Amino acid sequence: LSQKWDVYGKLGYVASQFKTSGNNPGNFGPYGDFSQMISGINVGLGTAYHFNKHWSTALEYNYVHYAAFSITGNDDQNVDGGAWGKVTANYKLSSNAVVLKTSYWF
């Protein structure tokens, strides 16, 4: 936009580890612990202001859309009065963030 102001976009790949923990032993969601690596696409838009050649500040918005995944486990804890057998949970995760940052340029 000018010598002091910039507008920029972001496009990237994100890999994250999704974890849950429960109070009871077992291998499924609310009844136990599990961990899943998931990946997604990160898009963002920001604007930066350069105070001088070394310092700048920026405000940006980031959105991550993760790939959907399912986890199937055993309900062996007799939840709600009886065991359900195999239980599947389907996840569709996303993330929204507004970031204010300051940068020093070498």
mmCIF file of C-alpha atoms in Angstrom:
data_model
loop_
_atom_site.group_PDB
_atom_site.id
_atom_site.type_symbol
_atom_site.label_atom_id
_atom_site.label_comp_id
_atom_site.label_asym_id
_atom_site.label_seq_id
_atom_site.Cartn_x
_atom_site.Cartn_y
_atom_site.Cartn_z
ATOM 1 C CA LEU A 1 0.000 0.000 0.000
ATOM 2 C CA SER A 2 2.815 2.385 0.924
ATOM 3 C CA GLN A 3 6.313 2.392 2.396
ATOM 4 C CA LYS A 4 4.794 2.062 5.885
ATOM 5 C CA TRP A 5 1.810 -0.250 5.253
ATOM 6 C CA ASP A 6 1.634 -3.762 3.769
ATOM 7 C CA VAL A 7 -1.230 -6.178 3.191
ATOM 8 C CA TYR A 8 -0.410 -9.882 2.933
ATOM 9 C CA GLY A 9 -2.019 -13.273 2.605
ATOM 10 C CA LYS A 10 -1.051 -16.677 3.962
ATOM 11 C CA LEU A 11 -1.559 -20.174 2.625
ATOM 12 C CA GLY A 12 -0.028 -23.184 4.296
ATOM 13 C CA TYR A 13 -0.220 -26.708 5.632
ATOM 14 C CA VAL A 14 -0.703 -27.467 9.343
ATOM 15 C CA ALA A 15 -0.167 -30.719 11.238
ATOM 16 C CA SER A 16 -1.441 -30.925 14.818
ATOM 17 C CA GLN A 17 -1.889 -33.526 17.507
ATOM 18 C CA PHE A 18 -5.425 -33.739 18.900
ATOM 19 C CA LYS A 19 -5.660 -35.268 22.397
ATOM 20 C CA THR A 20 -8.469 -36.049 24.804
ATOM 21 C CA SER A 21 -8.395 -37.554 28.246
ATOM 22 C CA GLY A 22 -11.063 -39.101 30.397
ATOM 23 C CA ASN A 23 -11.538 -40.094 34.004
ATOM 24 C CA ASN A 24 -11.932 -43.830 33.422
ATOM 25 C CA PRO A 25 -9.532 -46.358 31.946
ATOM 26 C CA GLY A 26 -10.260 -47.401 28.397
ATOM 27 C CA ASN A 27 -9.433 -46.444 24.855
ATOM 28 C CA PHE A 28 -12.173 -44.123 23.719
ATOM 29 C CA GLY A 29 -12.929 -40.422 24.056
ATOM 30 C CA PRO A 30 -14.729 -39.462 27.226
ATOM 31 C CA TYR A 31 -14.048 -42.887 28.749
ATOM 32 C CA GLY A 32 -10.276 -42.834 28.294
ATOM 33 C CA ASP A 33 -7.354 -41.172 26.585
ATOM 34 C CA PHE A 34 -6.559 -41.009 22.898
ATOM 35 C CA SER A 35 -4.395 -39.008 20.555
ATOM 36 C CA GLN A 36 -4.735 -38.353 16.822
ATOM 37 C CA MET A 37 -2.450 -36.513 14.381
ATOM 38 C CA ILE A 38 -4.489 -34.396 11.963
ATOM 39 C CA SER A 39 -3.549 -32.082 9.130
ATOM 40 C CA GLY A 40 -5.223 -29.150 7.491
ATOM 41 C CA ILE A 41 -4.992 -26.069 5.334
ATOM 42 C CA ASN A 42 -4.182 -22.680 6.876
ATOM 43 C CA VAL A 43 -5.350 -19.464 5.169
ATOM 44 C CA GLY A 44 -4.925 -15.976 6.509
ATOM 45 C CA LEU A 45 -4.985 -12.286 5.760
ATOM 46 C CA GLY A 46 -3.098 -9.521 7.524
ATOM 47 C CA THR A 47 -1.917 -5.965 7.504
ATOM 48 C CA ALA A 48 1.455 -4.708 8.758
ATOM 49 C CA TYR A 49 2.739 -1.285 9.730
ATOM 50 C CA HIS A 50 6.507 -0.629 9.539
ATOM 51 C CA PHE A 51 7.689 1.881 12.155
ATOM 52 C CA ASN A 52 11.163 1.941 10.626
ATOM 53 C CA LYS A 53 13.479 -0.481 8.793
ATOM 54 C CA HIS A 54 13.821 -2.724 11.888
ATOM 55 C CA TRP A 55 10.439 -2.715 13.664
ATOM 56 C CA SER A 56 6.923 -3.524 12.489
ATOM 57 C CA THR A 57 3.619 -4.610 13.940
ATOM 58 C CA ALA A 58 0.920 -6.664 12.263
ATOM 59 C CA LEU A 59 -2.667 -7.734 12.791
ATOM 60 C CA GLU A 60 -3.735 -10.922 11.045
ATOM 61 C CA TYR A 61 -6.609 -13.390 10.867
ATOM 62 C CA ASN A 62 -5.878 -17.113 10.471
ATOM 63 C CA TYR A 63 -8.300 -19.939 9.691
ATOM 64 C CA VAL A 64 -7.366 -23.636 9.751
ATOM 65 C CA HIS A 65 -9.645 -26.287 8.267
ATOM 66 C CA TYR A 66 -8.583 -29.741 9.447
ATOM 67 C CA ALA A 67 -9.332 -33.008 7.658
ATOM 68 C CA ALA A 68 -12.298 -34.853 9.200
ATOM 69 C CA PHE A 69 -11.526 -38.043 11.084
ATOM 70 C CA SER A 70 -13.282 -40.750 13.101
ATOM 71 C CA ILE A 71 -12.216 -42.777 16.102
ATOM 72 C CA THR A 72 -13.850 -46.065 17.031
ATOM 73 C CA GLY A 73 -13.401 -47.517 20.487
ATOM 74 C CA ASN A 74 -14.929 -49.953 22.929
ATOM 75 C CA ASP A 75 -17.370 -48.821 25.614
ATOM 76 C CA ASP A 76 -16.414 -51.387 28.219
ATOM 77 C CA GLN A 77 -17.315 -49.138 31.154
ATOM 78 C CA ASN A 78 -21.089 -49.896 31.228
ATOM 79 C CA VAL A 79 -21.981 -46.237 30.750
ATOM 80 C CA ASP A 80 -25.666 -45.389 31.291
ATOM 81 C CA GLY A 81 -26.443 -48.814 32.669
ATOM 82 C CA GLY A 82 -25.043 -50.975 29.876
ATOM 83 C CA ALA A 83 -22.116 -51.440 27.560
ATOM 84 C CA TRP A 84 -22.621 -50.053 24.043
ATOM 85 C CA GLY A 85 -19.972 -52.180 22.356
ATOM 86 C CA LYS A 86 -18.214 -50.329 19.540
ATOM 87 C CA VAL A 87 -18.667 -46.544 19.630
ATOM 88 C CA THR A 88 -17.555 -44.150 16.874
ATOM 89 C CA ALA A 89 -16.968 -40.419 17.239
ATOM 90 C CA ASN A 90 -16.727 -38.241 14.112
ATOM 91 C CA TYR A 91 -14.691 -35.043 14.298
ATOM 92 C CA LYS A 92 -14.699 -31.982 12.027
ATOM 93 C CA LEU A 93 -12.294 -29.455 13.523
ATOM 94 C CA SER A 94 -11.433 -25.899 12.566
ATOM 95 C CA SER A 95 -9.593 -23.030 14.189
ATOM 96 C CA ASN A 96 -10.006 -19.237 14.003
ATOM 97 C CA ALA A 97 -7.398 -16.851 15.406
ATOM 98 C CA VAL A 98 -6.735 -13.135 15.408
ATOM 99 C CA VAL A 99 -3.043 -12.421 16.031
ATOM 100 C CA LEU A 100 -1.314 -9.174 16.954
ATOM 101 C CA LYS A 101 2.440 -9.422 16.527
ATOM 102 C CA THR A 102 5.567 -7.292 16.603
ATOM 103 C CA SER A 103 8.611 -8.096 14.483
ATOM 104 C CA TYR A 104 12.238 -7.044 14.452
ATOM 105 C CA TRP A 105 13.927 -7.135 11.028
ATOM 106 C CA PHE A 106 17.689 -7.764 10.851
#
